[in-house]
């Protein structure tokens, strides 16, 4: 081989190496082959495979394969349900799913929802329903409109399970051969675990790096808030719950709500009530601990009309005797609270400002409001 040919081969080799390195640098850092490491979420798994494919385990422990559009399904995974990515037409069954899609810039992929137009506080979804690009495919806790969903030809339906009709709905969608991914962020016991489900949503849009960057930013902001209130020795005693038909419902000690109270520098009065999610307790238990409360968070929806302290005392005349209600230290959710999962850092900052107003002079609440007497 001549020296000139050797030089030419060296140059070609260097150029090829630079090209490959440039390609690697452009690759999504969050899509490195192997299992994706999750910091807080426990309800799903993602494993990056060769050629941009991903194996995803959803919130109902269902395994599916995500394959880039135009690419063949690898033979070793041919028995798994397949979703081609990025998905372009999706049906969502929860407002929290839309809130996690917002930072990814993929709200335009929504073609079906189960929440009425006047209940939306995400402008792009509301506008989509007004224009007809987004259809109502069932309502609230009621059954899905399967005919409408089939007609929409979605690439994917995001749904959660745990409700009385969810198992049947999942089975029906599978019978109709409509791809489904179960998003059960509500079962996480850490607010950051709920927020980390943005990585689950992002996997279907090939937006893993965007999700990771967004999550890291929120995590950092929450750490700053937690560090700020950690210096305060006196933590206000907090009651968080609702009364319905003679029973009280409170977040359990290992719920994400109890964790948010602690992160914001509060002392949750029902921290001895072990378990996750929400628990029913007797009104007597609720009232007994409620007498110690400094702060009352009313766990109801403003848009259901329960937006005053009087609505709480209407549930029981005894409630009017609670000192925390007499002082008016009562807060409730803004109507868009359940569409703000992507703003978890703001929610925790709101709580910190409610618990420790001296640390947040001039702060304007974003997701809570102080309830008027009547």
Short mmCIF file of N, CA and C in Angstrom, two decimals, residues 103-192:
data_model
loop_
_atom_site.label_atom_id
_atom_site.label_comp_id
_atom_site.label_asym_id
_atom_site.label_seq_id
_atom_site.Cartn_x
_atom_site.Cartn_y
_atom_site.Cartn_z
N UNK A 103 -45.28 20.18 29.58
CA UNK A 103 -43.86 20.57 29.43
C UNK A 103 -43.17 19.90 28.26
N UNK A 104 -43.74 18.82 27.74
CA UNK A 104 -43.14 18.12 26.61
C UNK A 104 -43.57 18.73 25.28
N UNK A 105 -44.53 19.64 25.33
CA UNK A 105 -45.00 20.28 24.10
C UNK A 105 -45.77 19.34 23.19
N UNK A 106 -46.50 18.38 23.78
CA UNK A 106 -47.19 17.39 22.95
C UNK A 106 -48.71 17.42 23.15
N UNK A 107 -49.23 18.51 23.69
CA UNK A 107 -50.68 18.59 23.89
C UNK A 107 -51.42 18.52 22.56
N UNK A 108 -50.75 18.90 21.48
CA UNK A 108 -51.38 18.86 20.16
C UNK A 108 -51.67 17.46 19.68
N UNK A 109 -51.14 16.44 20.35
CA UNK A 109 -51.41 15.05 19.94
C UNK A 109 -52.72 14.53 20.52
N UNK A 110 -53.33 15.27 21.45
CA UNK A 110 -54.56 14.80 22.09
C UNK A 110 -55.73 14.90 21.11
N UNK A 111 -56.45 13.78 20.95
CA UNK A 111 -57.64 13.78 20.09
C UNK A 111 -58.90 13.41 20.88
N UNK A 112 -58.74 12.92 22.10
CA UNK A 112 -59.89 12.56 22.91
C UNK A 112 -59.62 12.73 24.39
N UNK A 113 -60.64 13.20 25.13
CA UNK A 113 -60.53 13.38 26.58
C UNK A 113 -61.83 12.92 27.23
N UNK A 114 -61.82 12.79 28.55
CA UNK A 114 -63.03 12.39 29.27
C UNK A 114 -63.50 13.46 30.25
N UNK A 115 -62.93 14.65 30.15
CA UNK A 115 -63.32 15.77 31.00
C UNK A 115 -64.02 16.82 30.14
N UNK A 116 -65.15 17.32 30.63
CA UNK A 116 -65.93 18.30 29.88
C UNK A 116 -65.12 19.58 29.62
N UNK A 117 -65.49 20.28 28.57
CA UNK A 117 -64.75 21.48 28.14
C UNK A 117 -64.66 22.54 29.23
N UNK A 118 -65.78 22.76 29.94
CA UNK A 118 -65.77 23.83 30.93
C UNK A 118 -64.99 23.48 32.19
N UNK A 119 -64.49 22.24 32.27
CA UNK A 119 -63.70 21.84 33.43
C UNK A 119 -62.19 21.91 33.16
N UNK A 120 -61.83 22.31 31.97
CA UNK A 120 -60.40 22.38 31.63
C UNK A 120 -59.81 23.76 31.94
N UNK A 121 -58.60 23.78 32.46
CA UNK A 121 -57.86 25.01 32.71
C UNK A 121 -56.52 25.01 31.97
N UNK A 122 -56.39 24.09 31.04
CA UNK A 122 -55.23 24.07 30.15
C UNK A 122 -55.73 24.61 28.82
N UNK A 123 -55.27 25.80 28.47
CA UNK A 123 -55.86 26.53 27.34
C UNK A 123 -55.85 25.73 26.05
N UNK A 124 -54.76 25.03 25.78
CA UNK A 124 -54.65 24.33 24.50
C UNK A 124 -55.68 23.21 24.40
N UNK A 125 -55.97 22.55 25.50
CA UNK A 125 -56.98 21.49 25.48
C UNK A 125 -58.37 22.09 25.31
N UNK A 126 -58.63 23.14 26.06
CA UNK A 126 -59.94 23.80 25.94
C UNK A 126 -60.16 24.29 24.50
N UNK A 127 -59.13 24.89 23.91
CA UNK A 127 -59.25 25.39 22.53
C UNK A 127 -59.47 24.23 21.56
N UNK A 128 -58.81 23.12 21.82
CA UNK A 128 -58.98 21.95 20.96
C UNK A 128 -60.40 21.42 21.01
N UNK A 129 -61.03 21.47 22.18
CA UNK A 129 -62.41 21.01 22.30
C UNK A 129 -63.35 21.99 21.61
N UNK A 130 -63.03 23.27 21.71
CA UNK A 130 -63.88 24.27 21.04
C UNK A 130 -63.80 24.14 19.52
N UNK A 131 -62.61 23.83 19.02
CA UNK A 131 -62.45 23.72 17.56
C UNK A 131 -62.90 22.38 17.02
N UNK A 132 -63.04 21.39 17.92
CA UNK A 132 -63.45 20.06 17.48
C UNK A 132 -62.29 19.12 17.21
N UNK A 133 -61.06 19.60 17.36
CA UNK A 133 -59.91 18.72 17.15
C UNK A 133 -59.74 17.73 18.30
N UNK A 134 -60.37 18.03 19.43
CA UNK A 134 -60.39 17.12 20.58
C UNK A 134 -61.83 16.77 20.90
N UNK A 135 -62.11 15.48 20.97
CA UNK A 135 -63.47 15.01 21.20
C UNK A 135 -63.65 14.50 22.64
N UNK A 136 -64.85 14.65 23.17
CA UNK A 136 -65.19 14.08 24.46
C UNK A 136 -65.57 12.62 24.24
N UNK A 137 -64.86 11.70 24.89
CA UNK A 137 -65.08 10.26 24.65
C UNK A 137 -65.55 9.55 25.92
N UNK A 138 -66.52 10.16 26.59
CA UNK A 138 -66.99 9.61 27.87
C UNK A 138 -66.82 10.69 28.90
N UNK A 139 -67.48 10.52 30.01
CA UNK A 139 -67.43 11.59 30.98
C UNK A 139 -67.12 11.13 32.39
N UNK A 140 -66.13 11.80 33.01
CA UNK A 140 -65.82 11.59 34.41
C UNK A 140 -65.68 10.14 34.80
N UNK A 141 -66.47 9.73 35.81
CA UNK A 141 -66.41 8.35 36.30
C UNK A 141 -67.27 7.41 35.45
N UNK A 142 -67.95 7.95 34.44
CA UNK A 142 -68.82 7.13 33.61
C UNK A 142 -68.04 6.30 32.61
N UNK A 143 -68.74 5.47 31.84
CA UNK A 143 -68.06 4.59 30.87
C UNK A 143 -67.47 5.37 29.71
N UNK A 144 -66.46 4.78 29.08
CA UNK A 144 -65.88 5.37 27.88
C UNK A 144 -66.83 5.17 26.71
N UNK A 145 -66.75 6.09 25.74
CA UNK A 145 -67.51 5.95 24.51
C UNK A 145 -66.60 5.22 23.51
N UNK A 146 -66.73 3.89 23.49
CA UNK A 146 -65.79 3.09 22.69
C UNK A 146 -65.96 3.34 21.20
N UNK A 147 -67.19 3.59 20.74
CA UNK A 147 -67.39 3.86 19.32
C UNK A 147 -66.62 5.11 18.89
N UNK A 148 -66.68 6.13 19.74
CA UNK A 148 -65.96 7.36 19.42
C UNK A 148 -64.45 7.13 19.42
N UNK A 149 -63.99 6.36 20.39
CA UNK A 149 -62.53 6.10 20.47
C UNK A 149 -62.07 5.34 19.23
N UNK A 150 -62.82 4.35 18.83
CA UNK A 150 -62.46 3.58 17.62
C UNK A 150 -62.43 4.51 16.40
N UNK A 151 -63.43 5.39 16.30
CA UNK A 151 -63.50 6.30 15.16
C UNK A 151 -62.32 7.27 15.12
N UNK A 152 -61.80 7.61 16.28
CA UNK A 152 -60.68 8.55 16.34
C UNK A 152 -59.36 7.91 15.90
N UNK A 153 -59.31 6.57 15.89
CA UNK A 153 -58.11 5.83 15.50
C UNK A 153 -56.86 6.32 16.23
N UNK A 154 -56.89 6.30 17.55
CA UNK A 154 -55.72 6.79 18.30
C UNK A 154 -54.54 5.82 18.20
N UNK A 155 -53.34 6.37 18.28
CA UNK A 155 -52.15 5.52 18.38
C UNK A 155 -52.06 4.90 19.77
N UNK A 156 -52.69 5.59 20.75
CA UNK A 156 -52.55 5.15 22.14
C UNK A 156 -53.63 5.79 23.00
N UNK A 157 -54.07 5.04 24.00
CA UNK A 157 -54.94 5.59 25.04
C UNK A 157 -54.16 5.54 26.36
N UNK A 158 -54.00 6.69 27.00
CA UNK A 158 -53.46 6.73 28.35
C UNK A 158 -54.63 6.62 29.32
N UNK A 159 -54.56 5.66 30.24
CA UNK A 159 -55.61 5.54 31.25
C UNK A 159 -54.98 5.14 32.58
N UNK A 160 -55.75 5.32 33.65
CA UNK A 160 -55.30 4.86 34.96
C UNK A 160 -56.24 3.74 35.41
N UNK A 161 -55.83 2.99 36.40
CA UNK A 161 -56.68 1.94 36.94
C UNK A 161 -56.83 2.14 38.44
N UNK A 162 -57.87 1.57 38.97
CA UNK A 162 -58.15 1.73 40.40
C UNK A 162 -59.59 2.11 40.65
N UNK A 163 -60.23 2.70 39.63
CA UNK A 163 -61.63 3.05 39.74
C UNK A 163 -62.52 1.84 39.52
N UNK A 164 -63.80 1.95 39.84
CA UNK A 164 -64.70 0.79 39.76
C UNK A 164 -64.88 0.24 38.35
N UNK A 165 -64.75 1.08 37.32
CA UNK A 165 -64.98 0.63 35.94
C UNK A 165 -63.70 0.45 35.13
N UNK A 166 -62.55 0.69 35.76
CA UNK A 166 -61.30 0.75 34.99
C UNK A 166 -60.87 -0.61 34.44
N UNK A 167 -61.02 -1.66 35.24
CA UNK A 167 -60.59 -2.99 34.77
C UNK A 167 -61.37 -3.40 33.53
N UNK A 168 -62.67 -3.14 33.56
CA UNK A 168 -63.52 -3.48 32.40
C UNK A 168 -63.15 -2.62 31.19
N UNK A 169 -62.87 -1.33 31.42
CA UNK A 169 -62.49 -0.44 30.32
C UNK A 169 -61.17 -0.90 29.69
N UNK A 170 -60.22 -1.29 30.51
CA UNK A 170 -58.94 -1.76 29.99
C UNK A 170 -59.14 -3.02 29.14
N UNK A 171 -59.94 -3.94 29.65
CA UNK A 171 -60.21 -5.18 28.92
C UNK A 171 -60.89 -4.88 27.58
N UNK A 172 -61.85 -3.96 27.61
CA UNK A 172 -62.58 -3.63 26.38
C UNK A 172 -61.66 -3.01 25.33
N UNK A 173 -60.79 -2.08 25.76
CA UNK A 173 -59.87 -1.44 24.83
C UNK A 173 -58.91 -2.46 24.23
N UNK A 174 -58.47 -3.41 25.05
CA UNK A 174 -57.58 -4.46 24.53
C UNK A 174 -58.33 -5.34 23.52
N UNK A 175 -59.60 -5.64 23.80
CA UNK A 175 -60.40 -6.43 22.87
C UNK A 175 -60.55 -5.71 21.52
N UNK A 176 -60.58 -4.39 21.57
CA UNK A 176 -60.71 -3.58 20.36
C UNK A 176 -59.37 -3.34 19.67
N UNK A 177 -58.32 -3.96 20.23
CA UNK A 177 -56.96 -3.82 19.68
C UNK A 177 -56.49 -2.37 19.64
N UNK A 178 -56.90 -1.61 20.62
CA UNK A 178 -56.42 -0.23 20.75
C UNK A 178 -55.27 -0.23 21.75
N UNK A 179 -54.10 0.24 21.36
CA UNK A 179 -52.97 0.28 22.30
C UNK A 179 -53.30 1.12 23.54
N UNK A 180 -52.97 0.59 24.69
CA UNK A 180 -53.25 1.26 25.96
C UNK A 180 -51.99 1.28 26.82
N UNK A 181 -51.75 2.39 27.49
CA UNK A 181 -50.67 2.48 28.48
C UNK A 181 -51.28 2.98 29.79
N UNK A 182 -51.06 2.24 30.85
CA UNK A 182 -51.66 2.58 32.14
C UNK A 182 -50.72 3.50 32.92
N UNK A 183 -51.23 4.66 33.22
CA UNK A 183 -50.49 5.68 33.98
C UNK A 183 -51.09 5.73 35.38
N UNK A 184 -50.41 5.19 36.36
CA UNK A 184 -50.91 5.17 37.73
C UNK A 184 -50.05 6.02 38.65
N UNK A 185 -49.76 7.24 38.20
CA UNK A 185 -48.94 8.13 39.03
C UNK A 185 -49.57 8.40 40.39
N UNK A 186 -50.89 8.30 40.46
CA UNK A 186 -51.59 8.63 41.70
C UNK A 186 -51.25 7.66 42.84
N UNK A 187 -50.66 6.50 42.49
CA UNK A 187 -50.30 5.53 43.53
C UNK A 187 -48.93 5.80 44.16
N UNK A 188 -48.16 6.71 43.59
CA UNK A 188 -46.84 6.99 44.14
C UNK A 188 -46.97 7.66 45.52
N UNK A 189 -46.04 7.40 46.40
CA UNK A 189 -46.12 8.00 47.74
C UNK A 189 -45.15 9.16 47.92
N UNK A 190 -44.58 9.62 46.83
CA UNK A 190 -43.70 10.80 46.88
C UNK A 190 -44.15 11.75 45.77
N UNK A 191 -44.30 13.03 46.06
CA UNK A 191 -44.72 13.95 45.00
C UNK A 191 -43.75 13.95 43.82
N UNK A 192 -42.47 13.76 44.09
CA UNK A 192 -41.52 13.67 42.99
C UNK A 192 -41.69 12.37 42.21
#
